[in-house]
Amino acid sequence: MNNASGFAAKLCEDADALARVQALRPLGPVVFTNGVFDVLHRGHATYLEQARALGGSLVVGVNTDASAKRLGKGPERPLNPQFDRALLLAALASVSLVLWFDEDTPVSLIERLRPDVYVKGGDYDMETLQETASVRRWGGRAVAIPFVSGYSTSALVTKIQSATKPQ
């Protein structure tokens, strides 16, 4: 992805991840979040903007298709392939860097990148996440951003399915 231009330049291969995150450090604290981001919606955009406000840059880890399927969101999920999901995230002004992870959680990625702040939505109990323990080990902090009620990919998929069912 090093030859990419425009917002596609925000996509990052695993081999370049540490160097690219280190290059963000002079901007201020590096904030990290992760998710599937299958169908990007208003709730995602609001959440990512709030996450970015916690530091100088925002790094987003995106579940690969295989990782997303293991989350049990349904046999048809993710609806959008990993490259498309990552590219849409990269197009957002609040996002500084986007990379993928294939594991069930981003713990190993977080351990390698060592962000200053780890962020998840308020629907997660931060104290139960291994990611929180990892970030706190090197003096970072974990923050839950209040959940934006009424916006979720699963609810959107259900709405679309009900709208397209024959009556």
PDB file of C-alpha atoms in Angstrom:
ATOM      1  CA  MET A   1       0.000   0.000   0.000  1.00  0.00           C
ATOM      2  CA  ASN A   2       3.019   2.310   0.102  1.00  0.00           C
ATOM      3  CA  ASN A   3       2.410   3.348  -3.518  1.00  0.00           C
ATOM      4  CA  ALA A   4      -1.203   4.303  -2.839  1.00  0.00           C
ATOM      5  CA  SER A   5      -2.337   7.893  -3.101  1.00  0.00           C
ATOM      6  CA  GLY A   6      -5.120   9.862  -1.475  1.00  0.00           C
ATOM      7  CA  PHE A   7      -6.961   8.187   1.355  1.00  0.00           C
ATOM      8  CA  ALA A   8      -5.817   4.728   0.177  1.00  0.00           C
ATOM      9  CA  ALA A   9      -2.375   5.753   1.472  1.00  0.00           C
ATOM     10  CA  LYS A  10      -3.817   5.315   4.981  1.00  0.00           C
ATOM     11  CA  LEU A  11      -4.034   1.543   4.437  1.00  0.00           C
ATOM     12  CA  CYS A  12      -1.140  -0.242   6.057  1.00  0.00           C
ATOM     13  CA  GLU A  13       0.395  -3.660   5.510  1.00  0.00           C
ATOM     14  CA  ASP A  14       1.415  -5.555   8.635  1.00  0.00           C
ATOM     15  CA  ALA A  15       5.143  -5.329   7.844  1.00  0.00           C
ATOM     16  CA  ASP A  16       4.958  -1.506   7.828  1.00  0.00           C
ATOM     17  CA  ALA A  17       2.633  -1.097  10.813  1.00  0.00           C
ATOM     18  CA  LEU A  18       5.143  -0.364  13.570  1.00  0.00           C
ATOM     19  CA  ALA A  19       7.094   2.196  11.532  1.00  0.00           C
ATOM     20  CA  ARG A  20       3.892   3.930  10.394  1.00  0.00           C
ATOM     21  CA  VAL A  21       2.551   4.141  13.950  1.00  0.00           C
ATOM     22  CA  GLN A  22       5.897   5.473  15.194  1.00  0.00           C
ATOM     23  CA  ALA A  23       5.677   8.182  12.520  1.00  0.00           C
ATOM     24  CA  LEU A  24       2.337   9.285  14.051  1.00  0.00           C
ATOM     25  CA  ARG A  25       3.734   9.700  17.577  1.00  0.00           C
ATOM     26  CA  PRO A  26       4.974  13.313  17.102  1.00  0.00           C
ATOM     27  CA  LEU A  27       1.341  14.324  16.465  1.00  0.00           C
ATOM     28  CA  GLY A  28       0.403  13.374  20.034  1.00  0.00           C
ATOM     29  CA  PRO A  29      -0.961  10.270  21.716  1.00  0.00           C
ATOM     30  CA  VAL A  30      -1.731   7.377  19.379  1.00  0.00           C
ATOM     31  CA  VAL A  31      -5.304   6.161  19.804  1.00  0.00           C
ATOM     32  CA  PHE A  32      -6.222   2.628  18.685  1.00  0.00           C
ATOM     33  CA  THR A  33      -9.609   1.068  18.120  1.00  0.00           C
ATOM     34  CA  ASN A  34     -10.801  -1.982  16.267  1.00  0.00           C
ATOM     35  CA  GLY A  35     -13.862  -3.630  14.809  1.00  0.00           C
ATOM     36  CA  VAL A  36     -15.526  -5.172  11.788  1.00  0.00           C
ATOM     37  CA  PHE A  37     -17.093  -1.924  10.499  1.00  0.00           C
ATOM     38  CA  ASP A  38     -19.141  -3.981   8.040  1.00  0.00           C
ATOM     39  CA  VAL A  39     -21.654  -1.374   6.905  1.00  0.00           C
ATOM     40  CA  LEU A  40     -20.316   2.027   7.857  1.00  0.00           C
ATOM     41  CA  HIS A  41     -23.033   4.175   9.454  1.00  0.00           C
ATOM     42  CA  ARG A  42     -23.546   7.326  11.504  1.00  0.00           C
ATOM     43  CA  GLY A  43     -22.812   5.558  14.781  1.00  0.00           C
ATOM     44  CA  HIS A  44     -19.395   4.482  13.462  1.00  0.00           C
ATOM     45  CA  ALA A  45     -18.565   7.972  12.188  1.00  0.00           C
ATOM     46  CA  THR A  46     -19.512   9.569  15.515  1.00  0.00           C
ATOM     47  CA  TYR A  47     -17.563   6.974  17.493  1.00  0.00           C
ATOM     48  CA  LEU A  48     -14.430   7.350  15.344  1.00  0.00           C
ATOM     49  CA  GLU A  49     -14.537  11.143  15.573  1.00  0.00           C
ATOM     50  CA  GLN A  50     -14.784  10.933  19.369  1.00  0.00           C
ATOM     51  CA  ALA A  51     -11.944   8.397  19.490  1.00  0.00           C
ATOM     52  CA  ARG A  52      -9.699  10.647  17.391  1.00  0.00           C
ATOM     53  CA  ALA A  53     -10.349  13.557  19.751  1.00  0.00           C
ATOM     54  CA  LEU A  54      -8.578  11.586  22.505  1.00  0.00           C
ATOM     55  CA  GLY A  55      -5.180  11.915  20.835  1.00  0.00           C
ATOM     56  CA  GLY A  56      -3.147  13.127  17.920  1.00  0.00           C
ATOM     57  CA  SER A  57      -3.965  10.244  15.584  1.00  0.00           C
ATOM     58  CA  LEU A  58      -6.358   7.326  15.255  1.00  0.00           C
ATOM     59  CA  VAL A  59      -5.269   3.859  14.158  1.00  0.00           C
ATOM     60  CA  VAL A  60      -8.068   1.445  13.273  1.00  0.00           C
ATOM     61  CA  GLY A  61      -7.604  -2.318  13.290  1.00  0.00           C
ATOM     62  CA  VAL A  62     -10.133  -4.055  11.038  1.00  0.00           C
ATOM     63  CA  ASN A  63     -11.089  -7.701  11.437  1.00  0.00           C
ATOM     64  CA  THR A  64     -10.256  -9.682   8.314  1.00  0.00           C
ATOM     65  CA  ASP A  65     -13.164 -11.485   6.671  1.00  0.00           C
ATOM     66  CA  ALA A  66     -12.145 -14.748   8.356  1.00  0.00           C
ATOM     67  CA  SER A  67     -11.878 -13.093  11.764  1.00  0.00           C
ATOM     68  CA  ALA A  68     -15.245 -11.354  11.300  1.00  0.00           C
ATOM     69  CA  LYS A  69     -16.954 -14.633  10.385  1.00  0.00           C
ATOM     70  CA  ARG A  70     -15.731 -16.202  13.643  1.00  0.00           C
ATOM     71  CA  LEU A  71     -17.558 -13.487  15.624  1.00  0.00           C
ATOM     72  CA  GLY A  72     -20.880 -15.189  14.881  1.00  0.00           C
ATOM     73  CA  LYS A  73     -22.731 -12.207  13.435  1.00  0.00           C
ATOM     74  CA  GLY A  74     -24.416 -14.403  10.832  1.00  0.00           C
ATOM     75  CA  PRO A  75     -23.525 -16.606   7.876  1.00  0.00           C
ATOM     76  CA  GLU A  76     -23.666 -13.755   5.355  1.00  0.00           C
ATOM     77  CA  ARG A  77     -21.422 -11.432   7.345  1.00  0.00           C
ATOM     78  CA  PRO A  78     -19.376  -9.552   6.663  1.00  0.00           C
ATOM     79  CA  LEU A  79     -21.383  -8.104   3.808  1.00  0.00           C
ATOM     80  CA  ASN A  80     -18.454  -6.027   2.581  1.00  0.00           C
ATOM     81  CA  PRO A  81     -15.008  -7.554   2.010  1.00  0.00           C
ATOM     82  CA  GLN A  82     -12.144  -6.489   4.256  1.00  0.00           C
ATOM     83  CA  PHE A  83     -10.404  -4.282   1.682  1.00  0.00           C
ATOM     84  CA  ASP A  84     -13.605  -2.319   1.019  1.00  0.00           C
ATOM     85  CA  ARG A  85     -14.322  -1.925   4.739  1.00  0.00           C
ATOM     86  CA  ALA A  86     -10.787  -0.677   5.356  1.00  0.00           C
ATOM     87  CA  LEU A  87     -10.863   1.703   2.396  1.00  0.00           C
ATOM     88  CA  LEU A  88     -14.108   3.314   3.590  1.00  0.00           C
ATOM     89  CA  LEU A  89     -12.584   3.846   7.034  1.00  0.00           C
ATOM     90  CA  ALA A  90      -9.470   5.351   5.451  1.00  0.00           C
ATOM     91  CA  ALA A  91     -11.674   7.867   3.636  1.00  0.00           C
ATOM     92  CA  LEU A  92     -12.753   9.387   6.972  1.00  0.00           C
ATOM     93  CA  ALA A  93     -10.850  12.478   8.110  1.00  0.00           C
ATOM     94  CA  SER A  94     -10.783  11.200  11.698  1.00  0.00           C
ATOM     95  CA  VAL A  95      -8.842   8.057  10.728  1.00  0.00           C
ATOM     96  CA  SER A  96      -5.053   8.255  10.390  1.00  0.00           C
ATOM     97  CA  LEU A  97      -4.131   4.646   9.604  1.00  0.00           C
ATOM     98  CA  VAL A  98      -6.002   1.409   8.886  1.00  0.00           C
ATOM     99  CA  LEU A  99      -4.681  -2.126   9.128  1.00  0.00           C
ATOM    100  CA  TRP A 100      -6.075  -5.638   9.373  1.00  0.00           C
ATOM    101  CA  PHE A 101      -5.832  -8.383  11.964  1.00  0.00           C
ATOM    102  CA  ASP A 102      -6.796 -12.010  11.448  1.00  0.00           C
ATOM    103  CA  GLU A 103      -6.979 -13.127  15.087  1.00  0.00           C
ATOM    104  CA  ASP A 104     -10.182 -13.112  17.128  1.00  0.00           C
ATOM    105  CA  THR A 105      -8.947 -10.078  19.079  1.00  0.00           C
ATOM    106  CA  PRO A 106      -6.351  -7.407  18.298  1.00  0.00           C
ATOM    107  CA  VAL A 107      -4.286  -8.174  21.417  1.00  0.00           C
ATOM    108  CA  SER A 108      -1.106  -9.195  19.578  1.00  0.00           C
ATOM    109  CA  LEU A 109      -1.390  -6.162  17.287  1.00  0.00           C
ATOM    110  CA  ILE A 110      -1.854  -3.860  20.276  1.00  0.00           C
ATOM    111  CA  GLU A 111       1.107  -5.466  22.045  1.00  0.00           C
ATOM    112  CA  ARG A 112       3.265  -4.758  18.998  1.00  0.00           C
ATOM    113  CA  LEU A 113       2.059  -1.209  18.269  1.00  0.00           C
ATOM    114  CA  ARG A 114       1.748  -0.056  21.896  1.00  0.00           C
ATOM    115  CA  PRO A 115      -0.851   2.697  21.460  1.00  0.00           C
ATOM    116  CA  ASP A 116      -1.264   5.316  24.170  1.00  0.00           C
ATOM    117  CA  VAL A 117      -5.045   4.965  24.263  1.00  0.00           C
ATOM    118  CA  TYR A 118      -7.287   1.983  23.497  1.00  0.00           C
ATOM    119  CA  VAL A 119     -10.930   2.801  22.714  1.00  0.00           C
ATOM    120  CA  LYS A 120     -14.095   0.713  22.397  1.00  0.00           C
ATOM    121  CA  GLY A 121     -17.780   1.543  22.371  1.00  0.00           C
ATOM    122  CA  GLY A 122     -19.715   1.830  25.602  1.00  0.00           C
ATOM    123  CA  ASP A 123     -21.357  -1.529  24.958  1.00  0.00           C
ATOM    124  CA  TYR A 124     -18.062  -3.156  26.055  1.00  0.00           C
ATOM    125  CA  ASP A 125     -16.921  -3.624  29.655  1.00  0.00           C
ATOM    126  CA  MET A 126     -13.377  -2.292  29.374  1.00  0.00           C
ATOM    127  CA  GLU A 127     -12.285  -4.004  32.595  1.00  0.00           C
ATOM    128  CA  THR A 128     -12.894  -7.456  31.083  1.00  0.00           C
ATOM    129  CA  LEU A 129     -10.893  -6.882  27.891  1.00  0.00           C
ATOM    130  CA  GLN A 130      -7.372  -8.243  27.578  1.00  0.00           C
ATOM    131  CA  GLU A 131      -6.639  -5.232  25.374  1.00  0.00           C
ATOM    132  CA  THR A 132      -7.203  -2.957  28.380  1.00  0.00           C
ATOM    133  CA  ALA A 133      -4.723  -4.910  30.506  1.00  0.00           C
ATOM    134  CA  SER A 134      -2.164  -4.764  27.704  1.00  0.00           C
ATOM    135  CA  VAL A 135      -2.384  -0.990  27.223  1.00  0.00           C
ATOM    136  CA  ARG A 136      -2.251  -0.312  30.956  1.00  0.00           C
ATOM    137  CA  ARG A 137       0.954  -2.386  31.268  1.00  0.00           C
ATOM    138  CA  TRP A 138       2.925   0.342  29.470  1.00  0.00           C
ATOM    139  CA  GLY A 139       1.099   3.260  31.053  1.00  0.00           C
ATOM    140  CA  GLY A 140      -1.610   3.718  28.440  1.00  0.00           C
ATOM    141  CA  ARG A 141      -5.281   4.083  29.139  1.00  0.00           C
ATOM    142  CA  ALA A 142      -8.473   2.394  27.990  1.00  0.00           C
ATOM    143  CA  VAL A 143     -11.581   4.443  27.272  1.00  0.00           C
ATOM    144  CA  ALA A 144     -15.169   3.440  26.581  1.00  0.00           C
ATOM    145  CA  ILE A 145     -16.976   5.912  24.369  1.00  0.00           C
ATOM    146  CA  PRO A 146     -20.715   6.090  25.062  1.00  0.00           C
ATOM    147  CA  PHE A 147     -22.691   3.881  22.708  1.00  0.00           C
ATOM    148  CA  VAL A 148     -24.729   5.779  20.121  1.00  0.00           C
ATOM    149  CA  SER A 149     -28.160   4.229  20.565  1.00  0.00           C
ATOM    150  CA  GLY A 150     -30.144   3.331  17.480  1.00  0.00           C
ATOM    151  CA  TYR A 151     -27.189   2.740  15.174  1.00  0.00           C
ATOM    152  CA  SER A 152     -25.772  -0.709  14.551  1.00  0.00           C
ATOM    153  CA  THR A 153     -24.867  -2.722  11.501  1.00  0.00           C
ATOM    154  CA  SER A 154     -26.879  -5.695  12.773  1.00  0.00           C
ATOM    155  CA  ALA A 155     -30.003  -3.537  13.167  1.00  0.00           C
ATOM    156  CA  LEU A 156     -29.451  -2.072   9.715  1.00  0.00           C
ATOM    157  CA  VAL A 157     -29.111  -5.541   8.164  1.00  0.00           C
ATOM    158  CA  THR A 158     -32.325  -6.661   9.883  1.00  0.00           C
ATOM    159  CA  LYS A 159     -34.139  -3.580   8.608  1.00  0.00           C
ATOM    160  CA  ILE A 160     -32.961  -4.204   5.042  1.00  0.00           C
ATOM    161  CA  GLN A 161     -33.944  -7.860   5.217  1.00  0.00           C
ATOM    162  CA  SER A 162     -37.433  -7.055   6.482  1.00  0.00           C
ATOM    163  CA  ALA A 163     -37.881  -4.412   3.791  1.00  0.00           C
ATOM    164  CA  THR A 164     -36.964  -6.852   1.026  1.00  0.00           C
ATOM    165  CA  LYS A 165     -39.058  -9.815   2.220  1.00  0.00           C
ATOM    166  CA  PRO A 166     -42.084 -10.537   0.029  1.00  0.00           C
ATOM    167  CA  GLN A 167     -45.273  -9.501   1.792  1.00  0.00           C
TER     168      GLN A 167
END
